[in-house]
CSV table of C-alpha atoms in Angstrom, one decimal:
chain,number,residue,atom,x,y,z
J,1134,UNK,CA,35.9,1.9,75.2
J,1135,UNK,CA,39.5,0.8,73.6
J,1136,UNK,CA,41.1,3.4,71.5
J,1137,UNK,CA,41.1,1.9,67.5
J,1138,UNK,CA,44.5,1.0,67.1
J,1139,UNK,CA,45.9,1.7,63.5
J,1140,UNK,CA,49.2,0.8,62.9
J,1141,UNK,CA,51.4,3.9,61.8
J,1142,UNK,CA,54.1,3.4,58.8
J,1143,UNK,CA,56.9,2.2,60.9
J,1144,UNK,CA,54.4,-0.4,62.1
J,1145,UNK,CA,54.7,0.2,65.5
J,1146,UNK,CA,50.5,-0.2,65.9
J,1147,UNK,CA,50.3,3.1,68.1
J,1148,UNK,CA,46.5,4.5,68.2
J,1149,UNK,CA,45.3,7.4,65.4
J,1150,UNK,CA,43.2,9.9,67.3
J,1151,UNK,CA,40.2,10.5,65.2
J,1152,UNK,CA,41.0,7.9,62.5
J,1153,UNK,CA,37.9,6.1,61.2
J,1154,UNK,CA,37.9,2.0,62.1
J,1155,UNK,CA,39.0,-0.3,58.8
J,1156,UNK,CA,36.1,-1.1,57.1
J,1157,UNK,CA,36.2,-5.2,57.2
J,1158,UNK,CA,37.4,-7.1,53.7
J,1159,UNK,CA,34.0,-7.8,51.8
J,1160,UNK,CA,33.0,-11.4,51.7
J,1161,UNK,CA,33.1,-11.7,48.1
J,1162,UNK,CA,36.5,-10.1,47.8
J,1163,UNK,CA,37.9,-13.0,50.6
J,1164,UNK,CA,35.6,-15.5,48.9
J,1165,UNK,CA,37.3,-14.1,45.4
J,1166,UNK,CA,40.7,-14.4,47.3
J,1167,UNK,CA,40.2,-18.4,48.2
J,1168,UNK,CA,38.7,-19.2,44.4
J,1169,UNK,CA,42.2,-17.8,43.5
J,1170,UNK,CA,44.4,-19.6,45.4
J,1171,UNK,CA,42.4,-22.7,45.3
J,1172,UNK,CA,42.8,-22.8,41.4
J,1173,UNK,CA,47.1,-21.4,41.5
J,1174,UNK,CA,47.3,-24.8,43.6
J,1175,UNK,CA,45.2,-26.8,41.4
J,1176,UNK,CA,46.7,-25.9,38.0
J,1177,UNK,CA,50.4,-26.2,39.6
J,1178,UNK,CA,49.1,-29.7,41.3
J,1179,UNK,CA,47.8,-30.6,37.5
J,1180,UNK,CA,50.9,-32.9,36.8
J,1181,UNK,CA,51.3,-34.8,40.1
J,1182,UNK,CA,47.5,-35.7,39.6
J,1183,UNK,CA,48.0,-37.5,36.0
J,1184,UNK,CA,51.2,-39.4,37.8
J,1185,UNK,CA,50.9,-43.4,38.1
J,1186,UNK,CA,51.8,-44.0,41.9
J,1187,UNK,CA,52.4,-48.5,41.6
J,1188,UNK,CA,53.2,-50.8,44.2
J,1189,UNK,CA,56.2,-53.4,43.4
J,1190,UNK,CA,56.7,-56.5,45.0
J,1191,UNK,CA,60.2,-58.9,43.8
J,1192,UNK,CA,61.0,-61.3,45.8
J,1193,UNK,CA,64.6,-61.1,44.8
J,1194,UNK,CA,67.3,-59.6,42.2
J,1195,UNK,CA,67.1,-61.4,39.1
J,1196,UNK,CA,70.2,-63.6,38.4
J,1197,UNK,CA,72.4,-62.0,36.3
J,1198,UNK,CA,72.5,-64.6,33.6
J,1199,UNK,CA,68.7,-63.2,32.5
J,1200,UNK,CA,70.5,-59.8,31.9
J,1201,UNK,CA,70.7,-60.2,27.8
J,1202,UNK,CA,68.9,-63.5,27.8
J,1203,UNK,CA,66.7,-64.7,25.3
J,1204,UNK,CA,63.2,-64.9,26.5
J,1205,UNK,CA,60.3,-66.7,24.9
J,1206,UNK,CA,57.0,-64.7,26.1
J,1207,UNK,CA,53.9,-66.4,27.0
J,1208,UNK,CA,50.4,-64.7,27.9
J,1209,UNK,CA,48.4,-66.0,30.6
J,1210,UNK,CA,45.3,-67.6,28.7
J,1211,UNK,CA,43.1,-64.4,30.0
J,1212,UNK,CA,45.1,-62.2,28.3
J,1213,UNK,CA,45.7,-64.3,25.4
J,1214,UNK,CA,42.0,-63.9,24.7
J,1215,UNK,CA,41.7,-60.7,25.8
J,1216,UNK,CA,40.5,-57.7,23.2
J,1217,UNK,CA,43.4,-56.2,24.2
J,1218,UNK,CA,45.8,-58.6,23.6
J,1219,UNK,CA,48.0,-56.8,21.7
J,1220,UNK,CA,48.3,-54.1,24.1
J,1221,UNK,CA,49.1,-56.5,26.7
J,1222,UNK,CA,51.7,-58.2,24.9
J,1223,UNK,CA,53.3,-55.1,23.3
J,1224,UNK,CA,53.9,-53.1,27.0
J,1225,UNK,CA,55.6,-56.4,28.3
J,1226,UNK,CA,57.7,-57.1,25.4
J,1227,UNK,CA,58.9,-53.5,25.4
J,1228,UNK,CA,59.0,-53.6,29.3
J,1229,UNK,CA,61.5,-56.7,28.6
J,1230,UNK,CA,63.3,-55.0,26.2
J,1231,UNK,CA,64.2,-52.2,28.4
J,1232,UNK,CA,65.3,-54.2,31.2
J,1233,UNK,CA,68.2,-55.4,28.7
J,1234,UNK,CA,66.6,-58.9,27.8
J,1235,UNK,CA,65.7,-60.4,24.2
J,1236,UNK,CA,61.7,-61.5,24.5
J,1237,UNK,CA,61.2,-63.6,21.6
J,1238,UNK,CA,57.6,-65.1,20.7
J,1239,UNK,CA,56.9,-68.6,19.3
J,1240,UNK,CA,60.5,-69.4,19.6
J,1241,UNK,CA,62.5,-71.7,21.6
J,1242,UNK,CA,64.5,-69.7,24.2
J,1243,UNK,CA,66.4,-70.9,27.5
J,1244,UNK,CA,63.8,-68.8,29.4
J,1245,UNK,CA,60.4,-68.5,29.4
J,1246,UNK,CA,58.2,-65.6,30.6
J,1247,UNK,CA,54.2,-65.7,31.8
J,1248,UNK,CA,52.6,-62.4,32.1
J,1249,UNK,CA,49.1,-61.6,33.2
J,1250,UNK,CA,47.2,-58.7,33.6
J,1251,UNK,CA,44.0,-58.6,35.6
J,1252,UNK,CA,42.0,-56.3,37.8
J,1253,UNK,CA,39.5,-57.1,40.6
J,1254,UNK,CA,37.2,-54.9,43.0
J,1255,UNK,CA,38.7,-54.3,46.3
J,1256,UNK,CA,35.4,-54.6,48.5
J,1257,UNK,CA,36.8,-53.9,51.8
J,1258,UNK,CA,38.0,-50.0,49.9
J,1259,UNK,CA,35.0,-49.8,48.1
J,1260,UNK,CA,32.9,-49.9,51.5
J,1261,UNK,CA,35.0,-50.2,54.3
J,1262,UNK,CA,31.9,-48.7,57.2
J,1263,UNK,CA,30.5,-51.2,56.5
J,1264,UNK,CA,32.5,-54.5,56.5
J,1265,UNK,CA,32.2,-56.8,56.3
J,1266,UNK,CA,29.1,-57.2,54.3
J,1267,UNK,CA,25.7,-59.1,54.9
J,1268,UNK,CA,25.8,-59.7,51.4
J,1269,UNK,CA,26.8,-58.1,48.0
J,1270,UNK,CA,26.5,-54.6,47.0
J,1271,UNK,CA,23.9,-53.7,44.3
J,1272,UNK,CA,24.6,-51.9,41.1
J,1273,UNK,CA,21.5,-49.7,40.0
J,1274,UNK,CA,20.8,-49.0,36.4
J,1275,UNK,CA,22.1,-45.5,36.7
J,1276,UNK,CA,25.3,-46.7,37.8
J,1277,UNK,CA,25.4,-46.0,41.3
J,1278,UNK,CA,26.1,-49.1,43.5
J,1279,UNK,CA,24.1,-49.4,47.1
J,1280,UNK,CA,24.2,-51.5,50.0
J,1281,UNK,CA,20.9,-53.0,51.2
J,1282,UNK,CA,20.1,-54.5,54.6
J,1283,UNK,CA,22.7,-53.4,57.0
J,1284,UNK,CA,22.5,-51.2,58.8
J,1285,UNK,CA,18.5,-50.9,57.9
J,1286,UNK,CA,18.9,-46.8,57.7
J,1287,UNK,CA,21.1,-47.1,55.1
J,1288,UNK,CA,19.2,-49.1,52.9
J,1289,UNK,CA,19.6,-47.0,49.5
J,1290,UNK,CA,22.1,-45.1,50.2
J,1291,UNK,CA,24.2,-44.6,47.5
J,1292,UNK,CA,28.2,-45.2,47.7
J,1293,UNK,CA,31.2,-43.8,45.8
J,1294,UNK,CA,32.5,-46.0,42.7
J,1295,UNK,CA,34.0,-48.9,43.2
J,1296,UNK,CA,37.6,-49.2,44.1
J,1297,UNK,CA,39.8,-51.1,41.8
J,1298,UNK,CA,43.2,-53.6,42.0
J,1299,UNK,CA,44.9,-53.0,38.8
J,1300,UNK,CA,47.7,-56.1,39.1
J,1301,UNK,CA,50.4,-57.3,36.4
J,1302,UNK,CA,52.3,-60.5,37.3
J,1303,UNK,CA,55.0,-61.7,35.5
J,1304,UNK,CA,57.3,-64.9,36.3
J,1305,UNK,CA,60.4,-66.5,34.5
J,1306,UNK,CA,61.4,-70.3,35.2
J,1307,UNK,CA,64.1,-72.2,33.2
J,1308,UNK,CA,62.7,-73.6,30.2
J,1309,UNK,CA,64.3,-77.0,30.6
J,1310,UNK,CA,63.5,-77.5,34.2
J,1311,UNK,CA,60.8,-75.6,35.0
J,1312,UNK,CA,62.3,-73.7,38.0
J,1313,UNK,CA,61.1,-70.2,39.1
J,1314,UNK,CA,64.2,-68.0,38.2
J,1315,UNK,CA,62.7,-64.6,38.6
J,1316,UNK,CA,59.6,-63.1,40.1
J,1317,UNK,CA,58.2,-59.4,40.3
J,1318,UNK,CA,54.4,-57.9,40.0
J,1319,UNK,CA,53.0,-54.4,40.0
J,1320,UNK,CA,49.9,-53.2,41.5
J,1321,UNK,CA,48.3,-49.7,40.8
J,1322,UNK,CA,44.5,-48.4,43.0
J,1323,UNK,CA,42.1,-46.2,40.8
J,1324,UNK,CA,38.2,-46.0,40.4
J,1325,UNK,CA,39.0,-47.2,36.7
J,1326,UNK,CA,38.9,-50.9,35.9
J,1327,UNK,CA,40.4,-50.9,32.3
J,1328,UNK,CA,43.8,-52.5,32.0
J,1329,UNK,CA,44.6,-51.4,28.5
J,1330,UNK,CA,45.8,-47.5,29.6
J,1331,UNK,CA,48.0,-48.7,32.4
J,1332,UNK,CA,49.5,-51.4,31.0
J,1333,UNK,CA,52.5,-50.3,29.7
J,1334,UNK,CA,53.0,-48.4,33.0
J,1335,UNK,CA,52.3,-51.8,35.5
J,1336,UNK,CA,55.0,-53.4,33.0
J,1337,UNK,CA,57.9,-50.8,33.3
J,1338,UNK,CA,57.1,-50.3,36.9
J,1339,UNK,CA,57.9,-54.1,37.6
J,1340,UNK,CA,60.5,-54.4,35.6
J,1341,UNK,CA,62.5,-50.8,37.1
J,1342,UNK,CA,65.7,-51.3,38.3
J,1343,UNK,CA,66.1,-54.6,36.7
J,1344,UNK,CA,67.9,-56.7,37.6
J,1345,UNK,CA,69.2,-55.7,41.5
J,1346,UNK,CA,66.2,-54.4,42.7
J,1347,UNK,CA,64.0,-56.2,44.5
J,1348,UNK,CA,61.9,-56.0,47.7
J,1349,UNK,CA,58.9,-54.0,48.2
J,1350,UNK,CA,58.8,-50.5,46.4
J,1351,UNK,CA,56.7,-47.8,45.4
J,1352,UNK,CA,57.2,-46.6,41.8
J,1353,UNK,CA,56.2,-43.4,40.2
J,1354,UNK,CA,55.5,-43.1,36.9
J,1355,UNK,CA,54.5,-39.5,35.9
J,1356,UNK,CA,51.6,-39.0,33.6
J,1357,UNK,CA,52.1,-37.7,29.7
């Protein structure tokens, strides 16, 4: 039989004649242990997990005669009727404002700016093991959405929530001509579908670095 090694106070793990062998931790106190550090790395994590992470895409750098432009501002019709229209409206023209333009509404300008918001289910997330799809899911009354038919033991089985697009466009063209001057949309992922909380954040995310950046970019937009 091995001798029980126990290491002496200089640590140099020589054996203790005699010495009784270390009783093991008790599961609780290593289970206690985890719990502990599990919840330290949640609580420190708490603000990174209320962050806005959105995807930019502009084409190019805005010229620089927009920079202190007037701007007439134009919702796309969806958003024009939309319940939330003034929500919509208010997070672009701030946006706008930021950026170091002059949004106007219901007045001539030498610009003019269409906005939209929207936000569509992204099937292919939503159930990628199984795409693509014999048909559509099904949404039960309780909420749950399933997938009926393929494969046949799955039939029933119930899937996470939806994933959602969250997407804000927004386009300026010359107002006497018509031409596209300026380009740039915003695109966030999250189980939510609403528009109304993240609108303010899709609009400055777009508009971020106005006028020279463009390209494609990942803004972060931590959360309050």
């Amino acid at each position: 039989m091995k001798p029980n090694l126990q290491a002496d106070p200089a640590g140099h793990g020589e054996p203790a004649a005699g010495s009784p062998r270390a009783a093991p931790p008790r599961p609780w106190r290593r289970f206690a242990g985890l719990a502990g550090a599990a919840a330290a790395l949640l609580l420190s994590g708490c603000a990174a997990l209320s962050a806005v992470r959105v995807d930019v895409a502009t084409p190019k750098p805005a010229p620089q005669a927009l920079v202190g432009a007037r701007v007439q501002v134009q919702a796309a019709p969806s958003n024009a009727d939309s319940p939330h229209a003034a929500v919509f409206q208010a997070a672009v023209l701030e946006a706008m404002t930021r950026a170091g333009m002059v949004p106007l509404l219901g007045q001539p300008a030498p610009y003019t700016a269409r906005y939209s918001f929207r936000s569509y289910m992204d099937f292919e997330a939503s159930f990628p093991s199984a795409w693509p799809p014999p048909g559509p899911p099904v949404l039960l009354p309780n909420g749950a959405w399933i997938y009926n038919g393929y494969p046949w033991w799955w039939t029933g089985f119930s899937w996470p929530p939806p994933w959602y697009e969250r997407v804000f466009d927004l386009e300026i063209r010359d107002t006497a001509t018509g031409a596209l001057v300026y380009r740039t949309s915003a695109v966030t992922g999250s189980y939510a579908q609403q528009l109304a909380p993240v609108a303010q954040k899709l609009a400055d995310a777009a508009l971020a670095g106005f006028p020279r950046q463009s390209g494609v970019h990942r803004v972060t937009i931590p959360g309050s």
